[in-house]
XYZ file of C-alpha atoms in Angstrom:
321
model
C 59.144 79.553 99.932
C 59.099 81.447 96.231
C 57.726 79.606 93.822
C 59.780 79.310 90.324
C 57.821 81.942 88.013
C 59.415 81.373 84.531
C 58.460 84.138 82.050
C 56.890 85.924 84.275
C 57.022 89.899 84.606
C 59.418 90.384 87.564
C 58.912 86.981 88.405
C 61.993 85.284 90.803
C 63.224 82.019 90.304
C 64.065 79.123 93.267
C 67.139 79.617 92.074
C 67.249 83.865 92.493
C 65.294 83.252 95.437
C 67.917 81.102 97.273
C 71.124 83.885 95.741
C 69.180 86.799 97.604
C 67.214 85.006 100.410
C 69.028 87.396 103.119
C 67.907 90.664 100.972
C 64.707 88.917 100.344
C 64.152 89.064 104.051
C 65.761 92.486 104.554
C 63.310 94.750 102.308
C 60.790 92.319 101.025
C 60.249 90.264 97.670
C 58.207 92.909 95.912
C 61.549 95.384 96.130
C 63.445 92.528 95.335
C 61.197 91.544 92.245
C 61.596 95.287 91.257
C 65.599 95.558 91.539
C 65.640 92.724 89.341
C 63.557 94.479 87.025
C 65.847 97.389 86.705
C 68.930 98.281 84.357
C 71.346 100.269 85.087
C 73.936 102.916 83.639
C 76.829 103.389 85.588
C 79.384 106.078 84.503
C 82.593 106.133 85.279
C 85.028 103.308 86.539
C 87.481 104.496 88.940
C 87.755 103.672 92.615
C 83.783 104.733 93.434
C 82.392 103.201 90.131
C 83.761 99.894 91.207
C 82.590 100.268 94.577
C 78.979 101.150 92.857
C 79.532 98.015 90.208
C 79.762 96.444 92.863
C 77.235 96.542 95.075
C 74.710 96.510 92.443
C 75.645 93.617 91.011
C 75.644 91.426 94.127
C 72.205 93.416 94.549
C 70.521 91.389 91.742
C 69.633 94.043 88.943
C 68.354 92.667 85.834
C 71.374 94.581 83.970
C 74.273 96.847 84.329
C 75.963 99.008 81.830
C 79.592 100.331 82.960
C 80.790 103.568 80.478
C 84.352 104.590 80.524
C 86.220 106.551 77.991
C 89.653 106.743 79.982
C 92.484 103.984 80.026
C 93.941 101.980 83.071
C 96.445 104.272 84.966
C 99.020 103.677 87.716
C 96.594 105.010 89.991
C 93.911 102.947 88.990
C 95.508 99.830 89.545
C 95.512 100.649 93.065
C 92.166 102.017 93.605
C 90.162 99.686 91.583
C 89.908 96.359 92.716
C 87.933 95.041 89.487
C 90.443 95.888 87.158
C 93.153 92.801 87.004
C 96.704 93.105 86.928
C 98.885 93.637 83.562
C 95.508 96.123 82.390
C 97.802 98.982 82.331
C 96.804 101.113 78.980
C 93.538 98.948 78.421
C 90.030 100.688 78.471
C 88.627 100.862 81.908
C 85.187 99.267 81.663
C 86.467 96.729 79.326
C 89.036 95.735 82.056
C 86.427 95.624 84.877
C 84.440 93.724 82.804
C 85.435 90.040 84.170
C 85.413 90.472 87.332
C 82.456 92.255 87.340
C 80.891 89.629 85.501
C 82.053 87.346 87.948
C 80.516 88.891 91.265
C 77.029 87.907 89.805
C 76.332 85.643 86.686
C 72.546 86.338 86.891
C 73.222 89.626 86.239
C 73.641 90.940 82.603
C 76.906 92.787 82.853
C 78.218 94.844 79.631
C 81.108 97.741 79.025
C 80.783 100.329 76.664
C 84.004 102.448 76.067
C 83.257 105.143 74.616
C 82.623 109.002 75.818
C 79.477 109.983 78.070
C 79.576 113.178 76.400
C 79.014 111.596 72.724
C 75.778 109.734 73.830
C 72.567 110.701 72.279
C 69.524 111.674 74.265
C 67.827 108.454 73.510
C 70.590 106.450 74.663
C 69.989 107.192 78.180
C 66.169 106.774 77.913
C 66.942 102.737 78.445
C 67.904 102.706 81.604
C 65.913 102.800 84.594
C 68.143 104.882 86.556
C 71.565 106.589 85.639
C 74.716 107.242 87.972
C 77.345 109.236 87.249
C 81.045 109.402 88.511
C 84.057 111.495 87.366
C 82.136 113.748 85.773
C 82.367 117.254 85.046
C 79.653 119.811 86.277
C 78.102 120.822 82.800
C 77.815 116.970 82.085
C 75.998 115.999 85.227
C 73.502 119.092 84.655
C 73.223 117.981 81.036
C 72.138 114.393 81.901
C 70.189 115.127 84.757
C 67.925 117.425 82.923
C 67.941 114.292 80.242
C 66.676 111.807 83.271
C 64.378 114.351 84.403
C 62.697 115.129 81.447
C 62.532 110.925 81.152
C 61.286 109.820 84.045
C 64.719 108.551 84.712
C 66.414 108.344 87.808
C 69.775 110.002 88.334
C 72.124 109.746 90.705
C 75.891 111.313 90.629
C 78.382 111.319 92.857
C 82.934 111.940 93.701
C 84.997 111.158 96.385
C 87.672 113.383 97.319
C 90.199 111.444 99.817
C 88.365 111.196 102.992
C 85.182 113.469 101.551
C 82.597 112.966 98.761
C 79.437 114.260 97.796
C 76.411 112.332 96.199
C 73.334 113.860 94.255
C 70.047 111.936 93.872
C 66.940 113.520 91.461
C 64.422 110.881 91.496
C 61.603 113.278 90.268
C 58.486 112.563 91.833
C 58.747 109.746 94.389
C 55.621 108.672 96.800
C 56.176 106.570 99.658
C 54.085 105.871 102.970
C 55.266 107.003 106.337
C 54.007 105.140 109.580
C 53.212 107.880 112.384
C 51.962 106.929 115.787
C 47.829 107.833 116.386
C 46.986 110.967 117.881
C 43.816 110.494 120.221
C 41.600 112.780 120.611
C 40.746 114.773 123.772
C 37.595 114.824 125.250
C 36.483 119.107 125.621
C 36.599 120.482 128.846
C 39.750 118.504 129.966
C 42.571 120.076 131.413
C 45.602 120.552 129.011
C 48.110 119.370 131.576
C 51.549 117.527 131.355
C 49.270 114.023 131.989
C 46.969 115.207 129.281
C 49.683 115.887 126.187
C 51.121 112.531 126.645
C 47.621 110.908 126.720
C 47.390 112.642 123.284
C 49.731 110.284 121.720
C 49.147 106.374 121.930
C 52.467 104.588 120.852
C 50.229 101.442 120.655
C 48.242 102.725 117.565
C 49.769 103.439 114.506
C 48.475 104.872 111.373
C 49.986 105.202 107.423
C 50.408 107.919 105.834
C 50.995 108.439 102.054
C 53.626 111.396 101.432
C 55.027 112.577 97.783
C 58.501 114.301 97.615
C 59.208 116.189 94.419
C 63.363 116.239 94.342
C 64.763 119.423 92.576
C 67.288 119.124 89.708
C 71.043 119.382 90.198
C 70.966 122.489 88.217
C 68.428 124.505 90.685
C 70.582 122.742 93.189
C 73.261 124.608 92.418
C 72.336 127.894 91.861
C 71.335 128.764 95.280
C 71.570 132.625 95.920
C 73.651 133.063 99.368
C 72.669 136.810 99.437
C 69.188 136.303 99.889
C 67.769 136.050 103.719
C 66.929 132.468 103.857
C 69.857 130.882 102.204
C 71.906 133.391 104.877
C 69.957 131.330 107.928
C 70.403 127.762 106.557
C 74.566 129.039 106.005
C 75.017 128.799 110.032
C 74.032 125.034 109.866
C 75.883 124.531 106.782
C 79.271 122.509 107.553
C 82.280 124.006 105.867
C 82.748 120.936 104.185
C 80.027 121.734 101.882
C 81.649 124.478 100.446
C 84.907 122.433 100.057
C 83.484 120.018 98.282
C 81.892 122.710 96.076
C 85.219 124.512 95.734
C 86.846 121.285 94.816
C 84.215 119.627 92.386
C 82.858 122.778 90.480
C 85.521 125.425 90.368
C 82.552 127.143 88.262
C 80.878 127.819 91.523
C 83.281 129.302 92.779
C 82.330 133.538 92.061
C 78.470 132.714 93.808
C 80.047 131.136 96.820
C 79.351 133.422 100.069
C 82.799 134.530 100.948
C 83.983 137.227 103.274
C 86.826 137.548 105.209
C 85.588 137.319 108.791
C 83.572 133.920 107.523
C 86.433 133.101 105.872
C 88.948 133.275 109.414
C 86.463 131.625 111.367
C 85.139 128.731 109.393
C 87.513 128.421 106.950
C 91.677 129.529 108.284
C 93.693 127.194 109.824
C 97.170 128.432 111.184
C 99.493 126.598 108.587
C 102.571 124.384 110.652
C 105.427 126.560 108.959
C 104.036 129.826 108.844
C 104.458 129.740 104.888
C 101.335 128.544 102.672
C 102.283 125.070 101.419
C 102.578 124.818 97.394
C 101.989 121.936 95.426
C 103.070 120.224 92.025
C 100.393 117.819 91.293
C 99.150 117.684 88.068
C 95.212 116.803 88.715
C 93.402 119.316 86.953
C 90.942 119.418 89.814
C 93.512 120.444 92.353
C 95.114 123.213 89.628
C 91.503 124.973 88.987
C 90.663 125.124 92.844
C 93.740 125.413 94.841
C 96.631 126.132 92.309
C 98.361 128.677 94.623
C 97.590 130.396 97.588
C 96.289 133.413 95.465
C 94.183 130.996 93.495
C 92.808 129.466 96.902
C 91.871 133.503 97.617
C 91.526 135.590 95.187
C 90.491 139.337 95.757
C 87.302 139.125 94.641
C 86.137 136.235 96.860
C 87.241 138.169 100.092
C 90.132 135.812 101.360
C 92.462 136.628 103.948
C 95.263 136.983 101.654
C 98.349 135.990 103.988
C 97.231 137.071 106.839
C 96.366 133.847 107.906
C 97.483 130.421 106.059
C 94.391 128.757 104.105
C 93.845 124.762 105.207
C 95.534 124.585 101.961
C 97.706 121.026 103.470
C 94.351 119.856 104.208
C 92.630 120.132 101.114
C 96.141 118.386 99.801
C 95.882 115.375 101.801
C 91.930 114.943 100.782
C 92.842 115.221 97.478
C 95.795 112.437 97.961
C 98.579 114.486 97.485
């Protein structure tokens, strides 16, 4: 049983304790006690900021600010369950802001409607971490150096039809890692099959304290894919990386480690008709990255150029085309 702690710092009430008794037992009352403790800027309220609102709301954070810019669209009212009917035209936080409210009245719950981009430096400095959504790529590097430099923890994040990416810098993190006990050996014993296994004794355990310093999003990416290394980790690298890099910084796009035979082999798909697919949807995602065929290969970047059909219909249907 939790006893009521009324004024107390991170202190959990009966009534707190009985809302999150099953998280409670999931990862303890001291992470509990700490999530309640947090606030929270969330940026960005389209299908994956409500799915984010969300789940930290019914989470139990002490606050959670929701910052949108953009009005309700046809799309949205499909893709964003918070957002009520007849909210066509309205502000998008402000429209979430309800039912939001509603998932969790122990949770402080506010919309702010104005641009990410006209924030200060000291506005972000509030929040205990930050997460961004349909944002472009100088913003995310812009308020991830911000969080950095703060002590803030940033997390960003799209999704792209069936495929999304997520970013996390939480600057310097320590955490403790149980390993199993290695015993020691006596000298002069044979190092045998019999002998290695005696070496490890799944009965003991021991803790060990490990820090992980995460890089910014910036360093992130401006990987060199000419150099050695970065050449090695390519061959485990899943195409979908690059599609997602293709798709959500078009930027990138003149650093990215194209050449033709890559390109055929990881990349080429035979297209159904024979003839590259074209497209007339107006997202200004889809128009930087994959415009045209010639867009989707341009000279410089080493594609294939008609001699086999990009996964160009692919990358539509991702995109919801």
């Amino acid at each position: 049983m939790v006893e009521k702690e009324e004024g107390g710092p991170g202190g959990i009430s009966e009534e707190e304790a009985a809302q999150y008794d099953r998280q409670i037992r999931l990862w303890g009352l001291e992470a509990q006690k700490r999530l309640r403790a947090s606030r929270v800027l969330l940026v960005g309220m389209k299908g994956l900021g409500a799915e984010v609102a969300k789940n930290l709301i019914l989470a139990g954070v002490k606050g959670l600010t929701m910052l949108d810019h953009q009005q309700v669209s046809q799309e949205d009212t499909r893709a964003q369950f918070l957002i009520p009917v007849g909210s066509l035209g309205r502000n998008r936080a402000e429209a979430s802001l309800e039912r939001a409210q509603n998932l969790n009245p122990m949770v402080d719950v506010k919309a702010d409607p104005e641009s990410v981009e006209s924030k200060p430096e000291e506005f972000f400095t509030q929040f205990d971490a930050v997460c961004l959504t349909c944002c472009s790529r100088d913003v995310m590097v812009k308020i991830d150096q911000i969080c950095h430099k703060n002590s803030v923890k940033f997390f960003t994040g799209d999704v792209f039809g069936y495929h999304g990416y997520m970013f996390a810098d939480l600057g310097e993190h320590e955490f403790v890692e149980e390993k199993t006990k290695v015993a020691k050996v006596s000298p002069g014993v044979e190092d045998g099959p019999d002998t290695k296994k005696a070496k490890l004794d799944s009965s003991e355990t021991t803790m060990v304290k490990k820090r992980v310093v995460f890089c910014q999003l910036k360093e992130a990416l401006a990987v060199d894919w000419s150099g050695e290394k970065a050449k090695t980790a390519l061959k485990r690298t899943t195409p979908d990386y690059f599609l997602l890099q293709a798709t959500a910084f078009p930027k990138w796009l003149p650093s990215a480690p194209w050449s033709e035979a890559s390109w055929a082999r990881r990349w080429s798909r035979p297209c159904p008709s024979g003839t590259p697919p074209t497209t007339t949807s107006s997202s200004s995602t889809a128009s930087k990255a994959t415009a045209s065929w010639s867009a989707w290969a341009p000279a410089e970047l080493g594609g294939p150029r008609g001699r086999r059909a990009p996964p160009l219909w692919v990358l539509g249907g991702w995109l919801g085309w």
